[in-house]
Coordinates of C-alpha atoms in Angstrom, one line a residue:
M1 CA 19.8 10.7 4.5
D2 CA 19.1 7.1 3.5
F3 CA 16.3 6.2 1.1
G4 CA 13.9 3.3 1.1
V5 CA 11.2 2.1 -1.2
V6 CA 7.8 0.7 0.0
L7 CA 5.8 -1.7 -2.1
Q8 CA 2.8 -3.9 -1.7
T9 CA 3.3 -7.6 -2.4
D10 CA 0.9 -7.9 -5.3
P11 CA 1.3 -10.9 -7.5
P12 CA 3.4 -11.7 -9.5
A13 CA 6.1 -11.6 -6.8
R14 CA 8.8 -11.5 -9.5
D15 CA 7.7 -7.9 -10.2
V16 CA 8.2 -6.9 -6.6
I17 CA 11.7 -8.6 -6.6
E18 CA 12.7 -6.8 -9.8
A19 CA 11.5 -3.4 -8.5
M20 CA 13.6 -3.9 -5.4
R21 CA 16.6 -4.8 -7.4
A22 CA 16.1 -1.7 -9.5
A23 CA 15.7 0.4 -6.4
E24 CA 19.0 -0.8 -5.0
A25 CA 20.8 -0.1 -8.3
G26 CA 19.3 3.4 -8.1
G27 CA 20.7 4.2 -4.7
F28 CA 18.0 3.0 -2.3
R29 CA 19.3 1.2 0.8
Y30 CA 16.1 -0.2 2.2
G31 CA 13.3 -2.2 0.7
W32 CA 10.0 -2.3 2.6
T33 CA 6.7 -4.0 2.0
F34 CA 3.2 -3.9 3.5
D35 CA 2.4 -6.9 5.7
S36 CA -1.3 -7.7 5.4
V37 CA -1.5 -11.3 4.2
V38 CA -5.2 -11.4 3.2
L39 CA -4.9 -8.3 1.0
W40 CA -1.4 -9.2 -0.4
Q41 CA 0.9 -12.1 -0.6
E42 CA 3.0 -13.3 2.3
P43 CA 6.0 -10.9 2.4
F44 CA 8.5 -13.1 4.2
V45 CA 8.5 -15.6 1.4
I46 CA 9.3 -12.8 -1.0
Y47 CA 12.0 -11.3 1.2
S48 CA 14.1 -14.3 0.7
Q49 CA 14.0 -13.8 -3.1
I50 CA 14.7 -10.0 -2.7
L51 CA 17.7 -10.7 -0.6
A52 CA 19.0 -13.2 -3.0
A53 CA 18.6 -10.8 -5.9
T54 CA 20.3 -7.8 -4.2
E55 CA 23.7 -7.3 -2.7
S56 CA 23.2 -5.1 0.4
L57 CA 19.5 -4.0 0.5
V58 CA 18.0 -4.2 3.9
V59 CA 14.4 -5.5 3.9
G60 CA 11.5 -5.6 6.2
P61 CA 7.8 -4.9 6.8
M62 CA 6.2 -1.5 7.0
V63 CA 4.7 -2.6 9.2
T64 CA 4.1 -6.0 10.8
N65 CA 2.2 -6.4 14.1
P66 CA 2.2 -8.5 17.3
S67 CA -0.8 -10.5 16.4
T68 CA -0.6 -12.0 12.9
R69 CA 2.1 -14.5 13.8
D70 CA 3.3 -15.9 17.1
W71 CA 6.2 -13.9 18.3
S72 CA 8.5 -16.9 18.1
V73 CA 7.5 -17.4 14.4
T74 CA 8.2 -13.7 13.6
A75 CA 11.6 -13.9 15.4
S76 CA 12.6 -17.1 13.6
L77 CA 11.6 -15.7 10.2
F78 CA 13.9 -12.7 10.7
A79 CA 16.7 -14.9 12.2
T80 CA 16.5 -17.3 9.3
L81 CA 16.8 -14.5 6.7
N82 CA 19.7 -13.0 8.6
D83 CA 21.5 -16.3 8.9
M84 CA 21.1 -16.8 5.1
F85 CA 22.0 -13.3 4.0
G86 CA 24.0 -11.6 6.7
N87 CA 21.8 -9.5 9.0
R88 CA 20.0 -7.6 6.3
T89 CA 16.6 -7.3 7.8
V90 CA 14.8 -4.7 9.9
C91 CA 11.5 -5.2 11.8
G92 CA 9.0 -2.3 11.2
I93 CA 6.1 -2.9 13.7
G94 CA 3.0 -1.3 14.9
R95 CA -0.3 -2.1 16.6
G96 CA -1.8 -3.5 13.4
D97 CA -4.4 -2.0 11.1
S98 CA -5.4 -3.7 7.8
A99 CA -3.9 -7.1 8.8
R100 CA -6.1 -7.2 11.9
R101 CA -9.3 -5.4 10.8
V102 CA -9.8 -7.5 7.6
I103 CA -10.1 -10.6 9.8
G104 CA -12.4 -8.9 12.3
Q105 CA -9.8 -8.2 15.0
K106 CA -8.7 -5.1 16.7
P107 CA -5.2 -3.7 16.8
A108 CA -3.0 -4.8 19.6
S109 CA -2.6 -2.8 22.8
L110 CA 0.6 -0.7 23.3
A111 CA 1.4 -3.0 26.3
T112 CA 1.3 -6.0 24.0
L113 CA 3.3 -4.2 21.3
G114 CA 6.0 -3.3 23.8
E115 CA 6.3 -6.8 25.1
A116 CA 6.3 -8.2 21.6
M117 CA 9.2 -6.0 20.6
T118 CA 11.3 -7.2 23.5
V119 CA 10.6 -10.9 22.9
I120 CA 11.0 -10.8 19.1
K121 CA 14.3 -8.8 19.3
D122 CA 15.7 -11.1 22.1
L123 CA 14.8 -14.3 20.2
A124 CA 16.0 -13.1 16.8
E125 CA 19.4 -12.0 18.4
G126 CA 19.9 -15.4 20.2
R127 CA 18.9 -14.4 23.7
E128 CA 16.5 -16.1 26.0
A129 CA 13.1 -14.5 26.4
T130 CA 10.0 -15.3 28.5
H131 CA 7.2 -16.2 26.0
H132 CA 3.8 -17.5 27.0
G133 CA 5.2 -17.8 30.5
V134 CA 8.1 -20.0 29.7
P135 CA 11.8 -19.4 28.9
V136 CA 12.5 -19.7 25.2
R137 CA 15.7 -19.4 23.2
I138 CA 16.3 -20.1 19.5
P139 CA 19.5 -22.3 19.8
W140 CA 20.8 -22.0 16.3
V141 CA 21.0 -18.2 16.1
R142 CA 24.6 -16.9 15.8
D143 CA 25.5 -13.2 15.8
G144 CA 22.0 -12.3 14.9
K145 CA 20.9 -8.6 14.8
L146 CA 17.4 -7.2 14.4
E147 CA 16.5 -3.6 14.9
M148 CA 12.9 -2.9 15.9
W149 CA 11.4 0.3 14.3
M150 CA 8.0 1.2 15.7
A151 CA 5.3 3.1 13.8
A152 CA 3.4 5.7 15.9
Y153 CA 1.3 8.8 15.9
G154 CA -0.2 9.3 19.4
P155 CA 1.4 10.5 22.6
K156 CA 1.5 7.2 24.4
A157 CA 2.8 5.4 21.3
L158 CA 5.5 8.0 20.7
K159 CA 6.6 7.6 24.4
L160 CA 7.0 3.9 23.8
V161 CA 9.1 4.5 20.8
G162 CA 11.4 6.7 22.8
E163 CA 11.6 4.3 25.7
Q164 CA 12.2 1.1 23.7
A165 CA 12.4 1.1 19.9
D166 CA 15.6 1.3 17.8
G167 CA 13.8 3.4 15.2
F168 CA 10.7 5.5 14.7
I169 CA 8.5 5.3 11.6
L170 CA 6.3 8.3 10.9
Q171 CA 3.9 7.7 8.1
T172 CA 3.5 11.3 6.9
A173 CA 5.9 13.8 5.4
D174 CA 4.2 16.8 7.0
P175 CA 7.1 18.8 8.5
D176 CA 5.0 20.2 11.4
I177 CA 3.9 16.7 12.4
A178 CA 7.4 15.5 12.0
R179 CA 8.7 18.2 14.4
W180 CA 6.1 17.3 17.0
T181 CA 6.5 13.5 16.8
I182 CA 10.3 13.5 16.6
G183 CA 10.5 15.9 19.6
S184 CA 8.2 13.6 21.6
V185 CA 10.2 10.5 20.8
R186 CA 13.5 12.3 21.8
E187 CA 12.0 13.6 25.0
A188 CA 10.8 10.1 26.0
A189 CA 14.2 8.7 25.1
V190 CA 16.0 11.2 27.4
A191 CA 13.5 10.5 30.2
A192 CA 14.2 6.8 29.9
G193 CA 18.0 7.4 30.1
R194 CA 18.6 6.6 26.4
D195 CA 20.6 8.5 23.8
P196 CA 17.9 10.2 21.7
S197 CA 20.2 10.3 18.7
A198 CA 20.4 6.5 18.8
V199 CA 16.8 6.2 17.6
T200 CA 16.7 6.2 13.8
I201 CA 14.0 8.5 12.4
C202 CA 12.2 7.2 9.3
V203 CA 9.6 9.3 7.4
A204 CA 7.5 7.2 5.1
A205 CA 5.1 8.8 2.5
P206 CA 4.1 8.6 -1.1
A207 CA 6.0 10.6 -3.7
Y208 CA 5.1 11.3 -7.3
V209 CA 7.4 13.2 -9.6
G210 CA 5.7 15.2 -12.3
S211 CA 4.0 18.4 -13.4
D212 CA 0.3 17.5 -13.3
L213 CA -0.5 18.3 -9.7
A214 CA -4.2 17.6 -9.9
H215 CA -3.5 14.1 -11.2
Q216 CA -0.8 13.5 -8.7
R217 CA -3.1 14.5 -5.9
D218 CA -5.8 12.2 -7.1
Q219 CA -3.4 9.3 -7.3
L220 CA -2.1 9.9 -3.8
R221 CA -5.3 10.7 -2.0
W222 CA -5.4 7.2 -0.7
F223 CA -2.6 8.0 1.8
G224 CA -4.7 10.5 3.6
G225 CA -7.3 7.8 4.1
M226 CA -4.8 5.3 5.4
V227 CA -3.4 7.9 7.9
G228 CA -7.0 8.8 8.7
N229 CA -7.6 5.3 10.1
H230 CA -5.0 5.9 12.8
V231 CA -6.0 9.5 13.4
A232 CA -9.6 8.3 14.0
D233 CA -8.4 6.1 16.7
L234 CA -6.4 9.0 18.3
V235 CA -9.5 11.3 18.2
S236 CA -11.6 8.6 19.9
R237 CA -9.0 8.3 22.6
Y238 CA -7.8 11.9 23.1
G239 CA -10.5 14.1 21.5
E240 CA -9.9 16.9 19.0
G241 CA -8.4 19.5 21.3
G242 CA -6.0 17.6 23.3
A243 CA -2.5 16.2 22.8
V244 CA -2.8 15.5 19.1
P245 CA -2.0 18.4 16.7
K246 CA -4.9 19.9 14.7
A247 CA -2.9 19.2 11.5
L248 CA -3.7 15.5 12.1
T249 CA -7.2 15.8 13.4
D250 CA -9.1 18.4 11.4
Y251 CA -9.4 16.7 8.1
I252 CA -11.1 13.5 9.3
R253 CA -14.4 15.1 10.2
G254 CA -15.7 14.2 6.8
R255 CA -14.6 10.5 7.1
E256 CA -17.7 8.2 7.0
G257 CA -16.1 4.8 6.7
Y258 CA -13.3 2.8 5.2
D259 CA -13.3 -0.1 2.8
Y260 CA -10.1 -2.2 3.3
S261 CA -10.5 -3.9 -0.1
H262 CA -9.1 -0.6 -1.6
H263 CA -6.5 -0.1 1.2
G264 CA -3.3 1.6 0.0
R265 CA -4.5 1.9 -3.6
A266 CA -4.8 4.8 -6.0
G267 CA -8.5 5.7 -6.6
N268 CA -9.6 4.4 -3.2
P269 CA -13.3 5.6 -3.0
S270 CA -13.1 5.8 0.8
T271 CA -10.8 8.8 0.6
D272 CA -12.9 11.4 -1.0
F273 CA -12.9 13.3 2.3
V274 CA -9.2 14.0 2.0
P275 CA -8.6 17.6 0.7
D276 CA -5.8 18.6 -1.7
D277 CA -3.9 20.5 1.0
I278 CA -3.6 17.3 3.1
V279 CA -2.2 15.5 0.1
D280 CA 0.3 18.2 -0.4
R281 CA 1.3 18.2 3.2
F282 CA 1.4 14.5 3.8
C283 CA 3.0 13.5 0.4
L284 CA 5.6 14.7 -2.0
V285 CA 4.3 16.0 -5.3
G286 CA 5.5 18.2 -8.1
P287 CA 8.9 18.3 -10.0
E288 CA 12.2 17.0 -8.7
S289 CA 13.0 20.4 -7.2
A290 CA 10.0 20.3 -4.9
H291 CA 10.9 16.9 -3.6
V292 CA 14.5 18.0 -2.9
E293 CA 13.2 21.0 -1.0
R294 CA 10.9 19.0 1.2
L295 CA 13.5 16.4 1.9
A296 CA 16.0 19.0 2.8
E297 CA 13.6 20.4 5.4
L298 CA 12.9 16.9 6.8
K299 CA 16.6 16.2 7.0
E300 CA 17.1 19.4 8.9
I301 CA 14.4 18.3 11.4
G302 CA 16.3 15.1 12.0
V303 CA 15.0 12.6 9.6
D304 CA 17.5 9.8 8.8
Q305 CA 15.6 8.0 6.1
F306 CA 12.8 8.8 3.7
A307 CA 10.8 5.7 2.6
L308 CA 9.0 6.2 -0.6
Y309 CA 5.6 4.6 -1.1
L310 CA 5.2 3.8 -4.8
M311 CA 1.4 3.2 -5.2
H312 CA 0.5 5.3 -8.2
D313 CA 0.3 5.0 -12.0
D314 CA 3.9 6.2 -12.9
R315 CA 6.1 4.5 -10.3
D316 CA 8.9 3.7 -12.7
K317 CA 9.4 7.3 -13.7
T318 CA 9.3 8.5 -10.1
L319 CA 11.8 5.8 -9.1
A320 CA 14.1 6.8 -11.9
A321 CA 13.8 10.5 -11.0
Y322 CA 14.8 9.8 -7.4
S323 CA 17.7 7.7 -8.5
T324 CA 19.1 10.2 -11.0
S325 CA 18.1 13.6 -9.5
V326 CA 16.6 13.5 -6.0
I327 CA 18.9 11.2 -4.1
P328 CA 22.1 12.7 -5.4
A329 CA 20.8 16.2 -4.6
V330 CA 19.9 15.3 -1.0

């Protein structure tokens, strides 16, 4: 199993760069960041510095979307970084949540997302693509490579992952949800004539190593709120008793609203509706042994990478514990 670290691009950027350098030294192979340029700093500027400060770390957004930037801009950003540093980027992408909603826009449709993945990948790898109705090719790309990993929860999105994406990002560490979503992706891949094992499976969730479970839960409750935004969309589309598991839908009944100014941050007041058992299921808490046990279960299910969100008040200790104890054990 590979390991990644997920950070927000809060200023100063040098702290993000140093954290990524430390993560690589500790055995992490991927460095991810949020991509919501009103709430945080522009990640692609920082990626260049991360790549320069590391040797083999693969970097990318978790996740970008089809609407913040023109697809040609997104492709050129990745292609430029790959040309400079040797194909060390990955494009995590979804419909868009905070990046779109904070500027009064809705997430993109799945049809738009599917088309964007094709165009961005083709352009970043040097192939011609039809964009805005005209043929476009980036002429300076040589030997470019860009994998597209799609974030998804609902049945239609999971189907698109299996049909098209190079990787699947599941933003929750709940084993039951992992089994359902991974199974759906693999079924869709088979139906599309693809090798299901060729789709990389990445579970992304917060982890906090320690013994004070009550404090850990309070620090990570924000994640249930973030996931709840996507679940609320699913419930509005599918209802509570349909294709979406009850493990995802039940807890959002107490959700009354969401303030994006606290998005992805410990102490988010919009997440009081998230109960302790959801934090325990969606996140990794407790001592190192508890983390190793959950990760072993996820690995058995078929997870290829665990990407660790580090948005809490003791991230250095957790990063060190993963480097010295958890990663070697898994």
